[in-house]
C-alpha cells in the first residue's frame, strides 16, 4: 500500500505558516524585499559554530561534530521494509478509523470534539516517535551497533509512516472542520512530517521496491547526527544535527524578518545568487523553513528557533557546475588519471585516458573495494567520495588494474 502525500501548496495555505512579507515562496518571480526592519538584536553566530562548513563560491554545508562513522551502502529490493511500513499504516488506520468511527456516529457534539482531540493526541504521539526512532538508529550506527543497511531501513520506515500519518492528520482536520466548536490545526504536524519525506528517501524507496533508482549511498553518522549523500542525475545531500534542535527554549527571533536576516548570514552565497529566497515560520514547532533556488541547484534548510542553528538541511546540486577546488593527477601503467574535487568534500570526478593517445578509457571504478560505477564515453565518472583519504582503483576490461591514493586534505 503506497499512500500519496498532499502537495506542498496545500500546506503553504494553512494558517499557521507565514511567509516574510514581500517575499515570495520558491519558484515565484517576485523578489526579496530590498530592506527589512530588524526589531530585536540577535547575537551574531559564526556559521562554523553552528555546524555549517563555510565554503567559497557555493553553498555552506551542514556537517557533523566529533568522531563519525562513514561508509558506502547498497540498497536494493527489500520486502522487510515494505511489510514493516504496511504494518505501520494499518495500525495508524486502526487508530484513526476504527477507534474514532466506532464511537463518532452516535456521539454528541461535545463527545465528538473530545474524540477528535484524543485521536489528534494519539497521532501526534506517533509522529513524535519518528524523530526519536531516527535518533536512536543513527547513534547506534555511529557506535557500530547497527549496520548501514539497518539504518536505511529505519529511515525508510519513517518515510512511509510519515506519509500515512500525514494523510491521517488531513482526514482528522477535515472531520474537525465539520464539528461545531472544534478547531484542530494540523499544519505544524504536517511540516514536521515533511522532514522525513526527502528526495534521497524517495530514491531509496524506489530502490527498495526494485526500481533501481540509485546504485549506492554514502552514510556518515556521529552522536550528533547524520549525512546521507548520493548521485542520481544530481548530487543529493541530506544532513541532520540533533544537537541543533531545542524545543524547550523559546524562539530567539522576534519576528520573521529577523529569522530571514539570520539565515542570510548562515548561507550568504546562496542568498546572493538565489532567486526569491524565502523563509517560512512554523510557529508551534519553532522551525523556520529556508528555501533557495540558486545557480548551482536548490537548498532547503530548517532553522531551529531555540538554538538559532540549522537542524536539517537538504541540498540538490549539479556536479558539472560546481567549482573545482583541487585536482590530483597520476600517470601510471599507460594511463593518465585525474581527479577533480569540489568544495566541502562534495562530488568528485575521475577521468581516465590513455597516457600517450589521450583517448578515453572505459573502466570500472572502485573505492577501497566498493564499486562506484563505470567511466562513460569521455572516460569520466562522478562519484561521492569518502570523508577521508582513500584508494581509487581503475579496473580495465583487460583485467589489469591501476590503484592511486587520493587525498582529501
Coordinates of C-alpha atoms in Angstrom, one line a residue, residues 24-405:
X24 CA 7.6 35.0 -2.5
X25 CA 7.8 31.3 -1.9
X26 CA 10.3 29.3 -4.0
X27 CA 9.5 29.4 -7.7
X28 CA 7.8 32.8 -7.7
X29 CA 9.1 35.7 -9.9
X30 CA 8.7 38.2 -7.1
X31 CA 12.0 39.3 -5.4
X32 CA 13.0 39.5 -1.8
X33 CA 12.4 42.9 -0.1
X34 CA 15.1 45.5 -0.6
X35 CA 15.2 46.3 3.2
X36 CA 14.0 44.7 6.3
X37 CA 13.5 46.3 9.8
X38 CA 15.0 44.1 12.5
X39 CA 13.5 44.9 15.8
X40 CA 15.4 42.6 18.1
X41 CA 19.1 42.2 18.5
X42 CA 20.2 38.6 17.8
X43 CA 23.7 37.6 18.8
X44 CA 25.9 37.0 15.7
X45 CA 26.6 33.3 15.2
X46 CA 29.6 32.1 13.2
X47 CA 28.3 29.5 10.7
X48 CA 31.1 27.2 11.6
X49 CA 30.0 27.2 15.3
X50 CA 26.5 26.2 14.1
X51 CA 27.9 23.1 12.4
X52 CA 27.9 24.8 8.9
X53 CA 31.1 24.3 6.9
X54 CA 31.8 27.7 5.3
X55 CA 32.9 27.4 1.7
X56 CA 33.5 29.8 -1.2
X57 CA 31.5 30.1 -4.4
X58 CA 29.0 27.5 -3.4
X59 CA 26.6 26.8 -0.6
X60 CA 27.7 26.2 3.0
X61 CA 27.1 22.6 4.1
X62 CA 25.8 21.3 7.4
X63 CA 28.5 19.0 8.9
X64 CA 28.8 16.6 11.8
X65 CA 30.7 17.3 15.0
X66 CA 33.0 14.8 16.7
X67 CA 34.1 11.4 15.5
X68 CA 32.0 10.0 12.7
X69 CA 31.5 6.6 11.1
X70 CA 31.5 6.8 7.3
X71 CA 30.9 4.1 4.7
X72 CA 29.1 3.2 1.4
X73 CA 26.0 1.2 1.3
X74 CA 24.0 -0.5 -1.5
X75 CA 20.2 -0.6 -1.2
X76 CA 18.0 -2.8 -3.3
X77 CA 14.7 -4.6 -3.1
X78 CA 13.7 -5.1 0.5
X79 CA 10.5 -6.9 1.4
X80 CA 11.1 -6.4 5.1
X81 CA 10.8 -2.6 4.8
X82 CA 7.6 -2.9 2.7
X83 CA 6.0 -5.2 5.3
X84 CA 7.0 -3.1 8.3
X85 CA 5.7 0.0 6.6
X86 CA 2.4 -1.6 5.7
X87 CA 2.0 -2.7 9.3
X88 CA 2.6 0.9 10.5
X89 CA -0.1 2.1 8.1
X90 CA -2.6 -0.5 9.2
X91 CA -2.1 0.5 12.9
X92 CA -2.5 4.1 12.0
X93 CA -5.7 3.3 10.1
X94 CA -6.9 1.4 13.2
X95 CA -6.3 4.4 15.4
X96 CA -7.9 6.8 13.0
X97 CA -10.8 5.0 11.6
X98 CA -11.8 2.1 13.9
X99 CA -11.3 3.7 17.3
X100 CA -12.8 7.0 16.1
X101 CA -15.5 5.9 13.8
X102 CA -16.9 3.2 16.2
X103 CA -18.0 6.0 18.6
X104 CA -18.3 9.0 16.4
X105 CA -21.7 8.4 14.7
X106 CA -23.8 8.3 17.9
X107 CA -21.7 10.8 19.9
X108 CA -22.9 14.3 20.9
X109 CA -21.1 17.3 19.6
X110 CA -19.1 17.7 22.8
X111 CA -18.2 14.0 22.7
X112 CA -17.1 14.3 19.1
X113 CA -14.8 17.2 20.0
X114 CA -13.3 15.0 22.7
X115 CA -12.9 12.1 20.3
X116 CA -11.2 14.3 17.7
X117 CA -8.8 15.7 20.3
X118 CA -8.0 12.2 21.6
X119 CA -7.2 10.9 18.1
X120 CA -5.2 14.0 17.4
X121 CA -3.1 13.4 20.5
X122 CA -2.5 9.8 19.6
X123 CA -1.4 10.7 16.1
X124 CA 0.9 13.4 17.5
X125 CA 2.5 10.9 19.8
X126 CA 3.1 8.6 16.8
X127 CA 4.6 11.5 14.9
X128 CA 6.9 12.3 17.8
X129 CA 8.3 8.7 17.8
X130 CA 9.7 9.1 14.3
X131 CA 12.4 11.6 15.4
X132 CA 13.3 9.5 18.4
X133 CA 13.4 6.3 16.4
X134 CA 15.7 8.1 13.9
X135 CA 18.0 9.5 16.6
X136 CA 18.4 6.1 18.3
X137 CA 19.2 4.4 15.0
X138 CA 21.7 7.0 14.0
X139 CA 23.5 6.8 17.3
X140 CA 23.5 3.0 17.2
X141 CA 25.1 3.1 13.8
X142 CA 27.7 5.6 14.9
X143 CA 28.6 3.3 17.8
X144 CA 28.9 0.3 15.4
X145 CA 25.9 -1.5 16.8
X146 CA 23.8 -1.1 13.7
X147 CA 24.6 -1.7 10.0
X148 CA 24.2 0.9 7.3
X149 CA 21.5 -1.2 5.7
X150 CA 19.6 -1.4 9.0
X151 CA 19.9 2.3 9.5
X152 CA 18.5 2.9 6.0
X153 CA 15.6 0.5 6.8
X154 CA 14.8 2.7 9.8
X155 CA 14.8 5.9 7.8
X156 CA 12.6 4.3 5.1
X157 CA 10.2 3.1 7.8
X158 CA 9.9 6.7 9.0
X159 CA 9.5 7.8 5.4
X160 CA 6.4 5.6 4.8
X161 CA 4.9 6.1 8.3
X162 CA 5.2 9.9 7.8
X163 CA 3.1 9.5 4.6
X164 CA 0.4 7.6 6.5
X165 CA 0.4 10.0 9.4
X166 CA 0.2 12.9 7.0
X167 CA -2.9 11.5 5.4
X168 CA -4.4 10.7 8.8
X169 CA -3.9 14.3 10.0
X170 CA -5.6 15.6 6.8
X171 CA -8.6 13.4 7.3
X172 CA -8.8 14.4 11.0
X173 CA -8.7 18.1 10.2
X174 CA -11.5 17.6 7.6
X175 CA -13.7 16.0 10.3
X176 CA -12.8 18.7 12.8
X177 CA -14.0 21.4 10.3
X178 CA -17.5 19.8 10.3
X179 CA -17.9 19.7 14.1
X180 CA -19.1 22.9 15.8
X181 CA -16.6 24.3 18.2
X182 CA -13.8 22.1 17.1
X183 CA -10.6 23.6 15.7
X184 CA -7.7 21.3 15.1
X185 CA -4.9 22.8 13.2
X186 CA -2.5 20.1 11.9
X187 CA -0.2 22.3 9.8
X188 CA 2.8 22.2 12.1
X189 CA 2.5 18.4 12.5
X190 CA 2.4 18.1 8.7
X191 CA 5.5 20.3 8.4
X192 CA 7.5 18.1 10.8
X193 CA 6.5 15.0 8.9
X194 CA 7.8 16.5 5.7
X195 CA 11.3 16.3 7.1
X196 CA 11.1 12.5 6.8
X197 CA 9.9 12.7 3.2
X198 CA 13.1 13.8 1.4
X199 CA 14.4 13.3 -2.1
X200 CA 17.1 10.9 -1.1
X201 CA 14.5 8.8 0.7
X202 CA 12.3 8.9 -2.4
X203 CA 15.2 7.4 -4.3
X204 CA 15.8 4.8 -1.6
X205 CA 12.2 3.8 -1.5
X206 CA 12.2 3.3 -5.3
X207 CA 15.3 1.1 -4.9
X208 CA 13.7 -0.9 -2.1
X209 CA 10.9 -1.8 -4.5
X210 CA 13.3 -2.9 -7.2
X211 CA 13.2 0.3 -9.4
X212 CA 17.0 0.8 -9.2
X213 CA 16.8 4.5 -8.6
X214 CA 20.3 4.7 -7.1
X215 CA 23.3 2.4 -7.1
X216 CA 24.8 3.3 -3.7
X217 CA 24.6 5.8 -0.9
X218 CA 27.2 7.3 1.4
X219 CA 26.3 7.1 5.1
X220 CA 28.0 9.2 7.7
X221 CA 26.9 9.2 11.4
X222 CA 28.0 10.6 14.7
X223 CA 26.5 11.1 18.1
X224 CA 25.2 14.5 16.9
X225 CA 23.6 13.5 13.6
X226 CA 24.0 12.1 10.1
X227 CA 24.8 12.9 6.5
X228 CA 23.4 11.0 3.5
X229 CA 24.8 11.6 0.0
X230 CA 24.2 10.0 -3.4
X231 CA 24.4 10.8 -7.1
X232 CA 21.4 10.4 -9.4
X233 CA 21.5 12.9 -12.2
X234 CA 22.2 15.4 -9.4
X235 CA 24.2 15.3 -6.2
X236 CA 21.7 14.8 -3.3
X237 CA 22.8 15.6 0.2
X238 CA 20.7 15.3 3.4
X239 CA 22.1 16.3 6.8
X240 CA 20.6 16.5 10.3
X241 CA 22.1 17.8 13.6
X242 CA 20.1 16.6 16.6
X243 CA 22.1 18.9 18.9
X244 CA 20.9 21.9 16.9
X245 CA 17.3 21.3 18.0
X246 CA 15.9 22.7 21.3
X247 CA 12.1 22.8 21.7
X248 CA 12.4 23.6 25.4
X249 CA 13.6 27.2 24.7
X250 CA 11.6 30.0 23.3
X251 CA 12.5 31.1 19.8
X252 CA 15.2 33.8 19.8
X253 CA 13.8 35.6 16.8
X254 CA 11.4 38.4 17.5
X255 CA 9.8 38.3 14.0
X256 CA 10.1 36.6 10.7
X257 CA 12.3 39.2 9.0
X258 CA 14.8 38.7 11.8
X259 CA 15.0 35.0 11.1
X260 CA 15.4 35.8 7.4
X261 CA 18.3 38.1 8.2
X262 CA 19.9 35.4 10.3
X263 CA 19.5 32.7 7.7
X264 CA 21.1 35.1 5.2
X265 CA 24.2 35.2 7.5
X266 CA 24.3 31.4 7.6
X267 CA 24.0 30.9 3.8
X268 CA 25.4 34.2 2.3
X269 CA 26.4 32.8 -1.1
X270 CA 23.1 31.1 -1.6
X271 CA 21.2 34.2 -0.8
X272 CA 23.4 36.4 -3.0
X273 CA 22.9 34.1 -6.1
X274 CA 19.4 32.8 -5.3
X275 CA 16.1 33.6 -6.9
X276 CA 13.5 34.8 -4.5
X277 CA 14.8 33.2 -1.3
X278 CA 12.0 32.6 1.2
X279 CA 11.8 31.8 4.9
X280 CA 8.5 30.4 6.3
X281 CA 7.7 30.1 10.0
X282 CA 6.1 27.0 11.7
X283 CA 5.0 28.6 14.9
X284 CA 4.3 25.8 17.3
X285 CA 7.2 23.7 16.0
X286 CA 9.6 26.7 16.4
X287 CA 11.1 26.0 13.0
X288 CA 11.9 28.3 10.1
X289 CA 12.0 26.7 6.7
X290 CA 14.5 28.2 4.3
X291 CA 14.0 27.7 0.5
X292 CA 16.5 28.9 -2.0
X293 CA 16.8 28.1 -5.7
X294 CA 20.3 29.2 -6.8
X295 CA 22.6 28.9 -9.8
X296 CA 24.0 25.5 -8.7
X297 CA 20.8 23.9 -7.6
X298 CA 18.4 24.1 -4.6
X299 CA 18.7 24.4 -0.9
X300 CA 16.1 23.7 1.8
X301 CA 17.0 24.0 5.4
X302 CA 15.2 24.1 8.8
X303 CA 16.4 26.7 11.2
X304 CA 15.6 25.9 14.8
X305 CA 14.3 28.9 16.8
X306 CA 15.6 27.7 20.1
X307 CA 19.2 27.3 19.1
X308 CA 19.4 29.6 16.2
X309 CA 21.2 26.8 14.3
X310 CA 20.3 24.7 11.3
X311 CA 18.6 21.5 12.4
X312 CA 18.1 19.8 9.0
X313 CA 19.5 20.6 5.5
X314 CA 18.6 19.2 2.1
X315 CA 20.8 20.1 -0.9
X316 CA 20.4 19.3 -4.6
X317 CA 23.4 20.3 -6.6
X318 CA 24.5 19.9 -10.3
X319 CA 28.0 18.3 -10.1
X320 CA 29.1 19.6 -13.5
X321 CA 28.8 23.3 -12.5
X322 CA 30.3 23.0 -9.0
X323 CA 33.7 24.8 -8.8
X324 CA 36.8 22.6 -8.8
X325 CA 38.9 23.4 -5.7
X326 CA 41.6 20.8 -6.1
X327 CA 43.0 18.4 -8.6
X328 CA 45.2 15.3 -8.4
X329 CA 46.9 13.6 -11.3
X330 CA 48.7 10.3 -11.8
X331 CA 50.4 8.7 -14.8
X332 CA 50.7 5.0 -14.3
X333 CA 50.8 1.8 -16.4
X334 CA 50.0 3.7 -19.6
X335 CA 47.1 5.6 -18.0
X336 CA 46.5 9.2 -17.1
X337 CA 44.2 9.5 -14.1
X338 CA 42.9 12.9 -13.0
X339 CA 40.6 13.5 -10.0
X340 CA 38.7 16.8 -9.8
X341 CA 37.5 17.7 -6.3
X342 CA 34.7 20.1 -5.3
X343 CA 34.3 22.1 -2.1
X344 CA 33.3 20.7 1.3
X345 CA 34.2 17.1 0.2
X346 CA 31.4 17.3 -2.4
X347 CA 31.2 15.1 -5.5
X348 CA 34.4 14.3 -7.3
X349 CA 35.2 13.3 -10.9
X350 CA 37.7 10.9 -12.1
X351 CA 38.8 11.0 -15.7
X352 CA 40.9 8.1 -17.2
X353 CA 42.6 8.4 -20.5
X354 CA 45.4 6.7 -22.4
X355 CA 48.6 8.3 -21.4
X356 CA 50.0 8.6 -25.0
X357 CA 47.0 8.9 -27.2
X358 CA 44.7 10.8 -24.8
X359 CA 41.8 8.5 -25.8
X360 CA 39.2 7.9 -23.0
X361 CA 39.4 4.6 -21.3
X362 CA 36.4 2.5 -20.3
X363 CA 36.9 1.2 -16.8
X364 CA 35.1 0.2 -13.6
X365 CA 36.0 2.4 -10.6
X366 CA 36.2 1.0 -7.1
X367 CA 37.0 2.8 -3.9
X368 CA 38.5 0.6 -1.2
X369 CA 36.9 -2.3 -3.0
X370 CA 33.4 -0.7 -3.4
X371 CA 32.1 -0.4 -6.9
X372 CA 31.0 3.2 -7.5
X373 CA 30.4 3.0 -11.3
X374 CA 31.9 2.8 -14.8
X375 CA 33.5 5.6 -16.8
X376 CA 31.4 7.0 -19.6
X377 CA 32.3 7.8 -23.2
X378 CA 34.7 10.5 -22.3
X379 CA 36.5 8.4 -19.7
X380 CA 35.0 10.2 -16.7
X381 CA 32.8 9.3 -13.7
X382 CA 31.3 11.5 -11.0
X383 CA 31.1 9.8 -7.6
X384 CA 30.6 10.6 -3.9
X385 CA 33.9 10.4 -2.1
X386 CA 34.6 9.0 1.4
X387 CA 35.1 11.5 4.2
X388 CA 38.9 10.9 4.4
X389 CA 41.7 9.8 2.1
X390 CA 41.1 6.6 0.1
X391 CA 42.4 4.3 -2.6
X392 CA 40.8 4.5 -6.1
X393 CA 41.2 1.6 -8.4
X394 CA 40.7 1.6 -12.1
X395 CA 39.7 -1.9 -13.3
X396 CA 40.2 -2.3 -17.1
X397 CA 38.4 -4.9 -19.2
X398 CA 41.8 -6.5 -19.8
X399 CA 42.0 -7.4 -16.2
X400 CA 44.9 -5.1 -15.3
X401 CA 44.2 -2.7 -12.5
X402 CA 45.7 0.6 -11.5
X403 CA 45.3 1.9 -7.9
X404 CA 46.1 5.5 -6.9
X405 CA 45.9 7.2 -3.4

